PDB file of C-alpha atoms in Angstrom:
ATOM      1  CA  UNK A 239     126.374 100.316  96.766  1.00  0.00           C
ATOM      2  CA  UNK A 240     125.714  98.360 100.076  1.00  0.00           C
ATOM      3  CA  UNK A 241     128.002 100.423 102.581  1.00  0.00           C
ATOM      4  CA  UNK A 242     129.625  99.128 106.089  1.00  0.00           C
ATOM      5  CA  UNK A 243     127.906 102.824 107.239  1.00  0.00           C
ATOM      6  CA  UNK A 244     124.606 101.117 106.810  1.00  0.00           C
ATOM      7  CA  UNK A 245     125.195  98.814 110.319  1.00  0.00           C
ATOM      8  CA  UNK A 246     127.005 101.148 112.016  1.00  0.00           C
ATOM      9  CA  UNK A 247     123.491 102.833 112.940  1.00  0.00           C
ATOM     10  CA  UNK A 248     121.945  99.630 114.871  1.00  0.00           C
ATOM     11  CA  UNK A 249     122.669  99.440 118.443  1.00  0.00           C
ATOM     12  CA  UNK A 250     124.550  96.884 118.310  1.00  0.00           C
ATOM     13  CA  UNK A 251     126.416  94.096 121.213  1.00  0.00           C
ATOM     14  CA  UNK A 252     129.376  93.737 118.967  1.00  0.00           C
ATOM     15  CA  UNK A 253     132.077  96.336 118.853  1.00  0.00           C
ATOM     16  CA  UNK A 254     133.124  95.402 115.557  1.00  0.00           C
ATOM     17  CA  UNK A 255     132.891  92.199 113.051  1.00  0.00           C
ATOM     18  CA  UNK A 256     135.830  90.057 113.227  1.00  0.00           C
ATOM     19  CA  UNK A 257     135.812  86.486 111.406  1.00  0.00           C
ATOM     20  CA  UNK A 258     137.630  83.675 113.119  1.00  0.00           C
ATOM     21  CA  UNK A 259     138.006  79.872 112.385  1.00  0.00           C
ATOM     22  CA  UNK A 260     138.248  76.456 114.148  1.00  0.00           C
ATOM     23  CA  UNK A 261     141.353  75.396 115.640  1.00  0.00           C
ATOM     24  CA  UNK A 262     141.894  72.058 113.396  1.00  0.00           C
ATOM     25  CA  UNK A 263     142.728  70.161 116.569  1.00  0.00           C
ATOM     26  CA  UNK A 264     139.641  70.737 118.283  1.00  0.00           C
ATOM     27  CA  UNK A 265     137.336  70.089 115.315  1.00  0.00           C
ATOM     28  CA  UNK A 266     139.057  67.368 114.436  1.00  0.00           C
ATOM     29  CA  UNK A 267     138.113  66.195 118.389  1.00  0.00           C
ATOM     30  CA  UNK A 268     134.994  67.674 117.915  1.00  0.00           C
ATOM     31  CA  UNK A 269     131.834  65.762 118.456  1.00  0.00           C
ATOM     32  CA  UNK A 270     128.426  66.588 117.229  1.00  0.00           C
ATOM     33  CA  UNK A 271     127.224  70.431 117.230  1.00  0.00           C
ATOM     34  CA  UNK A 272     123.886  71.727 118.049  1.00  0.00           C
ATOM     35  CA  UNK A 273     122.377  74.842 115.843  1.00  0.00           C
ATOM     36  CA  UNK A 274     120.556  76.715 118.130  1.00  0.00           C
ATOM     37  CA  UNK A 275     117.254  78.549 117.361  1.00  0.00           C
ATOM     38  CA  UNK A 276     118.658  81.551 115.865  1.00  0.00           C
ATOM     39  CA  UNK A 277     117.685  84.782 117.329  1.00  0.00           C
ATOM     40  CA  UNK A 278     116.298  87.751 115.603  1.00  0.00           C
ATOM     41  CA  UNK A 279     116.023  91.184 116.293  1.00  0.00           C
ATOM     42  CA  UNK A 280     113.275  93.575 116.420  1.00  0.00           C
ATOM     43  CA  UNK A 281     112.929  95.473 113.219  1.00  0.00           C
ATOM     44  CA  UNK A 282     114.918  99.331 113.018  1.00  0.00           C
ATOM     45  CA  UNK A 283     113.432 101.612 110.444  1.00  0.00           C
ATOM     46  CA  UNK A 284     114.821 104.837 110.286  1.00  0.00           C
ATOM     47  CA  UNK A 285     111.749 107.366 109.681  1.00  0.00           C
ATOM     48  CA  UNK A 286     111.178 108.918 106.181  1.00  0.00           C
ATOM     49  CA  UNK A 287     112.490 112.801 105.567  1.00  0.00           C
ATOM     50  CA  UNK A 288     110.169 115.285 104.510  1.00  0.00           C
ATOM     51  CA  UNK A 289     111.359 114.666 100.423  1.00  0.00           C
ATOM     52  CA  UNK A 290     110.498 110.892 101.083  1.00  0.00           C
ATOM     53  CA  UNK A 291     107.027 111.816 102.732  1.00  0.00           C
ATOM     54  CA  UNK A 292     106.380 114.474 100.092  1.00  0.00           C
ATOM     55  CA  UNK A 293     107.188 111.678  97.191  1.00  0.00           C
ATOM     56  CA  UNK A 294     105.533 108.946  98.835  1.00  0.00           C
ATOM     57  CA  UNK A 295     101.884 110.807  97.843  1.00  0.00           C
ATOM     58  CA  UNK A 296     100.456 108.876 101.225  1.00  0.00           C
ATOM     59  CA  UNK A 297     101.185 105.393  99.937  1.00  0.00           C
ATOM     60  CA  UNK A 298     103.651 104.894 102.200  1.00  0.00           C
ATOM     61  CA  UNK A 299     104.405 105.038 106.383  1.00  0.00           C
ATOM     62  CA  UNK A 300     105.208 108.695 107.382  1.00  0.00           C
ATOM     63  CA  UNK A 301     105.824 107.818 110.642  1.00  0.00           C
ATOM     64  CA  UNK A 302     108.634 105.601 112.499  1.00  0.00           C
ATOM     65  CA  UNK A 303     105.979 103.519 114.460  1.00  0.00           C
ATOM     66  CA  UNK A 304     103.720 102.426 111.235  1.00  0.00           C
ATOM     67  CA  UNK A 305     106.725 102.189 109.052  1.00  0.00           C
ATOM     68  CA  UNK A 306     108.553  99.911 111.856  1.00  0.00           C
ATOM     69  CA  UNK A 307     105.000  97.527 112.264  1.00  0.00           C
ATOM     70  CA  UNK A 308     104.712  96.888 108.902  1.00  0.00           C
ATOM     71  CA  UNK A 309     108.187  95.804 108.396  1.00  0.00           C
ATOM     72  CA  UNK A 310     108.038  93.852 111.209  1.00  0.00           C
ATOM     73  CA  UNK A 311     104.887  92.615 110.352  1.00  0.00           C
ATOM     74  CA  UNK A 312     106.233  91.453 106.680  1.00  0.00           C
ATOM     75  CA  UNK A 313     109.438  90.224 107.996  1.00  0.00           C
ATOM     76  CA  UNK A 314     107.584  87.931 110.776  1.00  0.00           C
ATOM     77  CA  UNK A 315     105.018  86.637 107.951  1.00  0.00           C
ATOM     78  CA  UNK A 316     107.213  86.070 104.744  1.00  0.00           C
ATOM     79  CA  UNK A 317     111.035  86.003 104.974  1.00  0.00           C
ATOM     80  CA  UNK A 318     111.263  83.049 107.420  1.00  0.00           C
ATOM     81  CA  UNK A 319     114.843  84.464 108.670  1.00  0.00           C
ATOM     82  CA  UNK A 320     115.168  81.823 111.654  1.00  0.00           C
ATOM     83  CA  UNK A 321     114.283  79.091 109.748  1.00  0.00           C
ATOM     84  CA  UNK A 322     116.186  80.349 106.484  1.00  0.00           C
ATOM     85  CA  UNK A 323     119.721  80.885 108.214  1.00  0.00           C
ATOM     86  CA  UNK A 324     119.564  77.679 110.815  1.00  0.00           C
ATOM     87  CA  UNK A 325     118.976  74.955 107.936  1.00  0.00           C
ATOM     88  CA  UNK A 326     121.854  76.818 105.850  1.00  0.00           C
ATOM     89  CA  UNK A 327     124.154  76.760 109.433  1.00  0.00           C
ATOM     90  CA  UNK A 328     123.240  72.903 109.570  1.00  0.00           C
ATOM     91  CA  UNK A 329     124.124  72.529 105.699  1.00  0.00           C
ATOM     92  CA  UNK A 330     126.941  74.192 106.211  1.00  0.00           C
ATOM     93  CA  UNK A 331     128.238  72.246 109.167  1.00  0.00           C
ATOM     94  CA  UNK A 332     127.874  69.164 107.140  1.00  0.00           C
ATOM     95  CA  UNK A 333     129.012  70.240 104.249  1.00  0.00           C
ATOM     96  CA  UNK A 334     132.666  71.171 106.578  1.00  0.00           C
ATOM     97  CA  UNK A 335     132.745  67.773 108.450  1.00  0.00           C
ATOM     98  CA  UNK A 336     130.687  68.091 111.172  1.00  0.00           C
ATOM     99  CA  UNK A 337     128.364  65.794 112.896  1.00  0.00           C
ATOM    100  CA  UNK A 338     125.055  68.214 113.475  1.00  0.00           C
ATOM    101  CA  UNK A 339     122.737  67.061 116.023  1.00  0.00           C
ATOM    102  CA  UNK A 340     118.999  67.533 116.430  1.00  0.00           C
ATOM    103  CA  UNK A 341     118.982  68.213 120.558  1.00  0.00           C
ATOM    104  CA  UNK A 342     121.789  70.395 122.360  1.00  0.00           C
ATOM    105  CA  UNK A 343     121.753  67.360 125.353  1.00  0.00           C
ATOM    106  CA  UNK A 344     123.235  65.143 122.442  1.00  0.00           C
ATOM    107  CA  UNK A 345     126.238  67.645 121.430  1.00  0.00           C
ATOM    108  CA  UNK A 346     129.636  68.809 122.246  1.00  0.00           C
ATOM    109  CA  UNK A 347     129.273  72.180 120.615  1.00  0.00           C
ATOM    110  CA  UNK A 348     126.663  74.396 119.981  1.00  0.00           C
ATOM    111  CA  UNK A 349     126.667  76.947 117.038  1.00  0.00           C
ATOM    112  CA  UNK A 350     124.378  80.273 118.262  1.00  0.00           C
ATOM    113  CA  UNK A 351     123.492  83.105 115.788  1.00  0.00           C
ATOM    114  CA  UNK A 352     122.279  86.306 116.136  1.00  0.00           C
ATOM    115  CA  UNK A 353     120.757  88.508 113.579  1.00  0.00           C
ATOM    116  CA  UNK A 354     120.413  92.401 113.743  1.00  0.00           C
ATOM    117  CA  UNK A 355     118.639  94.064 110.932  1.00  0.00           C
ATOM    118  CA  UNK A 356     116.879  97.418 109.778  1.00  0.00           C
ATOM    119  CA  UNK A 357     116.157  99.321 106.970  1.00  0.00           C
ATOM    120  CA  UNK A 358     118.569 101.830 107.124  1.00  0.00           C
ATOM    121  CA  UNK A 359     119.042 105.630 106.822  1.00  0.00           C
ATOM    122  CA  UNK A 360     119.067 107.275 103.054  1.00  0.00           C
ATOM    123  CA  UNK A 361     122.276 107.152 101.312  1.00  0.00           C
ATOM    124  CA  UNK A 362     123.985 108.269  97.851  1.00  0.00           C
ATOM    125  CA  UNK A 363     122.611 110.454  95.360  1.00  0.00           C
ATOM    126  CA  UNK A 364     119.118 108.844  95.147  1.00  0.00           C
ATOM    127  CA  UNK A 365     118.424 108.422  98.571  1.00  0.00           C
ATOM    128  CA  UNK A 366     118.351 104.784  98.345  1.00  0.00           C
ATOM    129  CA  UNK A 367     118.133 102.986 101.419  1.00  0.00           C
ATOM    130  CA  UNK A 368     119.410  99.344 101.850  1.00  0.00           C
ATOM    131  CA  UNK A 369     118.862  96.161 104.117  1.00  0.00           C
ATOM    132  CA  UNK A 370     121.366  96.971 107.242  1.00  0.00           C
ATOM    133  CA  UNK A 371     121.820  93.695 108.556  1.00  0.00           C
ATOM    134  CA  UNK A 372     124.627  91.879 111.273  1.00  0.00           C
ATOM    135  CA  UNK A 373     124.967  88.266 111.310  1.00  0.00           C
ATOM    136  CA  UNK A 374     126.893  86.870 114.248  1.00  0.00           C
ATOM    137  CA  UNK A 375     128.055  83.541 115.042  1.00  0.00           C
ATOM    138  CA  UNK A 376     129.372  81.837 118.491  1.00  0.00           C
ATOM    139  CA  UNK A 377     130.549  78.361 119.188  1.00  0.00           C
ATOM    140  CA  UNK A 378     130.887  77.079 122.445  1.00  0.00           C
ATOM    141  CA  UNK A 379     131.620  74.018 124.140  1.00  0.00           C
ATOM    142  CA  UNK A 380     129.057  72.218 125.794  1.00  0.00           C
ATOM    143  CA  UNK A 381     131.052  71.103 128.734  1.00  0.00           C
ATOM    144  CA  UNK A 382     132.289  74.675 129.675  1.00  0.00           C
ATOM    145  CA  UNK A 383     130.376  76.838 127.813  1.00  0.00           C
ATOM    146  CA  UNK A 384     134.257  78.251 126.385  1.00  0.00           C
ATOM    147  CA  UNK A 385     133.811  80.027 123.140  1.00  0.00           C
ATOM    148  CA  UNK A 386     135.749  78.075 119.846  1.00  0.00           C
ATOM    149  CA  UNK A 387     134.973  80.322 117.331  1.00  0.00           C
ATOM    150  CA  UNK A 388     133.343  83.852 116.840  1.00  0.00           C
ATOM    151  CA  UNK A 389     132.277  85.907 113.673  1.00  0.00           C
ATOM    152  CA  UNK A 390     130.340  88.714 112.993  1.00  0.00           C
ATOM    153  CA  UNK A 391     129.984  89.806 109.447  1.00  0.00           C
ATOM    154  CA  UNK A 392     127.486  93.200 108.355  1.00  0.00           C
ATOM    155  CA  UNK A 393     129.433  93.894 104.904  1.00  0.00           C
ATOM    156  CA  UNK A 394     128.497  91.672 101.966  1.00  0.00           C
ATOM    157  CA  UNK A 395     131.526  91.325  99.371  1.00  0.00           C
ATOM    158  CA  UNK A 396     130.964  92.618  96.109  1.00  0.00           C
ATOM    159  CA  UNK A 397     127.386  93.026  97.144  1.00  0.00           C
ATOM    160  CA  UNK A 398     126.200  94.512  93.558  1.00  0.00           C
ATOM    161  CA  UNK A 399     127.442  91.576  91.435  1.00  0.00           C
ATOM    162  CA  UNK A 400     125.449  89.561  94.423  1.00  0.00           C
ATOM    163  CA  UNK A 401     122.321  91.249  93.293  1.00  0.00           C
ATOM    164  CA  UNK A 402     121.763  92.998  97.093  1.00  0.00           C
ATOM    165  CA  UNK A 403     119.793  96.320  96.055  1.00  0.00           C
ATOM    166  CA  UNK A 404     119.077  99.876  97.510  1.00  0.00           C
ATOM    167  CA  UNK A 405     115.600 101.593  96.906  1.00  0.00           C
ATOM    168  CA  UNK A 406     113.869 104.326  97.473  1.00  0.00           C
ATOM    169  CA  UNK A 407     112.533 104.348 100.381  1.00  0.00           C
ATOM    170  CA  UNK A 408     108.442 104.272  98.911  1.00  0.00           C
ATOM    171  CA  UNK A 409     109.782 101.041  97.096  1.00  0.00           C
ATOM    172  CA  UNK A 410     110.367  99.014 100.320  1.00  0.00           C
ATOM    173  CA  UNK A 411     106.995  99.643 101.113  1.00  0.00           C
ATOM    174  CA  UNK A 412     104.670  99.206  97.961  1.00  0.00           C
ATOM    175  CA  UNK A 413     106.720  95.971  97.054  1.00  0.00           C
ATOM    176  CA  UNK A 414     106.628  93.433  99.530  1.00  0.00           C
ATOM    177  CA  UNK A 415     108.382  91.089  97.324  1.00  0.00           C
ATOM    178  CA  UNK A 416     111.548  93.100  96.619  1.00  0.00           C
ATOM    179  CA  UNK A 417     111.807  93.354 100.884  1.00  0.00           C
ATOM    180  CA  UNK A 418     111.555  89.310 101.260  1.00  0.00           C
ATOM    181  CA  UNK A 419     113.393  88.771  98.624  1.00  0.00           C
ATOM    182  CA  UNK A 420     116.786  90.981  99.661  1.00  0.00           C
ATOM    183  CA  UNK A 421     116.365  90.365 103.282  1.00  0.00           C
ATOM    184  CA  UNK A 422     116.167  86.677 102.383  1.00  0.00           C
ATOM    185  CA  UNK A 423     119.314  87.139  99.942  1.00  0.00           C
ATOM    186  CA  UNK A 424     121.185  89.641 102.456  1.00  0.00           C
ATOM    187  CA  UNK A 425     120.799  87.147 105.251  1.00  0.00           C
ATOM    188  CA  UNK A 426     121.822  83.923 103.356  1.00  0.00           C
ATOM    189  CA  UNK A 427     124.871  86.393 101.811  1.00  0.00           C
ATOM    190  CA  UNK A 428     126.110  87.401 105.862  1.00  0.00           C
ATOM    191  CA  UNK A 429     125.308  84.129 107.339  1.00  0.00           C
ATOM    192  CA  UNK A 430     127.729  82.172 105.028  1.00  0.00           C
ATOM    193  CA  UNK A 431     130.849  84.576 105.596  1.00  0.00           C
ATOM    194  CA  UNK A 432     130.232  84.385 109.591  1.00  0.00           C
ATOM    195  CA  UNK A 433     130.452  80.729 108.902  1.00  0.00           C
ATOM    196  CA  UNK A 434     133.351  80.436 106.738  1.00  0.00           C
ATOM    197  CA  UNK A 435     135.584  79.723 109.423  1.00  0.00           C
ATOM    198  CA  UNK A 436     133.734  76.246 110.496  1.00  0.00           C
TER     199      UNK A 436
END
């Protein structure tokens, strides 16, 4: 199961994850709205207990640091995140009624999300350990900089029947495309609830 516990271990800027929408009067007035770049956190791994060292028979990183660089290092060279979760914002903008444009000097609004992610502590029976992952979203006017809408979403609804996964923690190591692939899926999941109120 993909728990709320699992986020609640990143230090986090948001207090909690609240979903709001767009005031139909102002988007109706709305012009165009920028996507920013979207920002990314450094990776959080949570180091490996003894049992997970013990079972890992040296395949794996014993050691916060080395397990922290090389999910880092996958992250940065295979899932894309940025990329991934700004052209879904911008398809998702258009596919609400919104104008999206390419520069922030040619909008009214700009959209900004932020992105928070580890691999997080062992939970349940197995040990398993999940994709933690925060996906916040902000949009402010241009003119004023006044905030219009803020959501921050870190549980993913019905999250099994979505195909998000937990693994042992050797797993996330010795199968680099099981880690792309659910932090690709986890991230596309959270980024279209924040944005559900556009």
């Amino acid at each position: 199961m993909y728990r709320r516990s699992l986020i609640a271990i990143l230090a986090l800027a948001l207090t909690a994850c609240t979903t709001a929408t767009i005031d139909p009067q102002k988007k109706a007035s709305m012009g165009a709205v920028y996507v920013a770049p979207v920002q990314l956190s450094k990776a959080t791994v949570f180091g490996p207990s003894v049992g997970e060292v013990n079972a890992s028979s040296g395949k794996v990183p014993t050691t916060v640091s080395e397990a922290t660089s090389r999910l880092q290092r996958v992250v940065d060279s295979r899932a894309n995140l940025p990329e991934l979760i700004g052209e879904q914002a911008r398809q998702d903008l258009i596919a609400k009624g919104y104008r999206v444009a390419d520069a922030a000097s040619s909008a009214s609004a700009e959209l900004k999300i932020n992105v928070y992610h580890a691999l997080s502590v062992p939970v349940g029976a197995n040990d398993g350990r999940g994709i933690a992952m925060t996906v916040s979203a902000e949009m402010v006017r241009s003119s004023d900089d006044k905030r219009l809408m803020f959501a921050g979403e870190s549980q993913i609804r019905d999250s099994e029947k979505k195909g998000v996964r937990m693994a042992p923690y050797a797993e996330w190591f010795t199968n680099d495309d099981l880690l792309v692939d659910q932090y690709r899926l986890v991230a596309r999941l959270l980024t279209a609830q924040a944005l559900a109120g556009l």
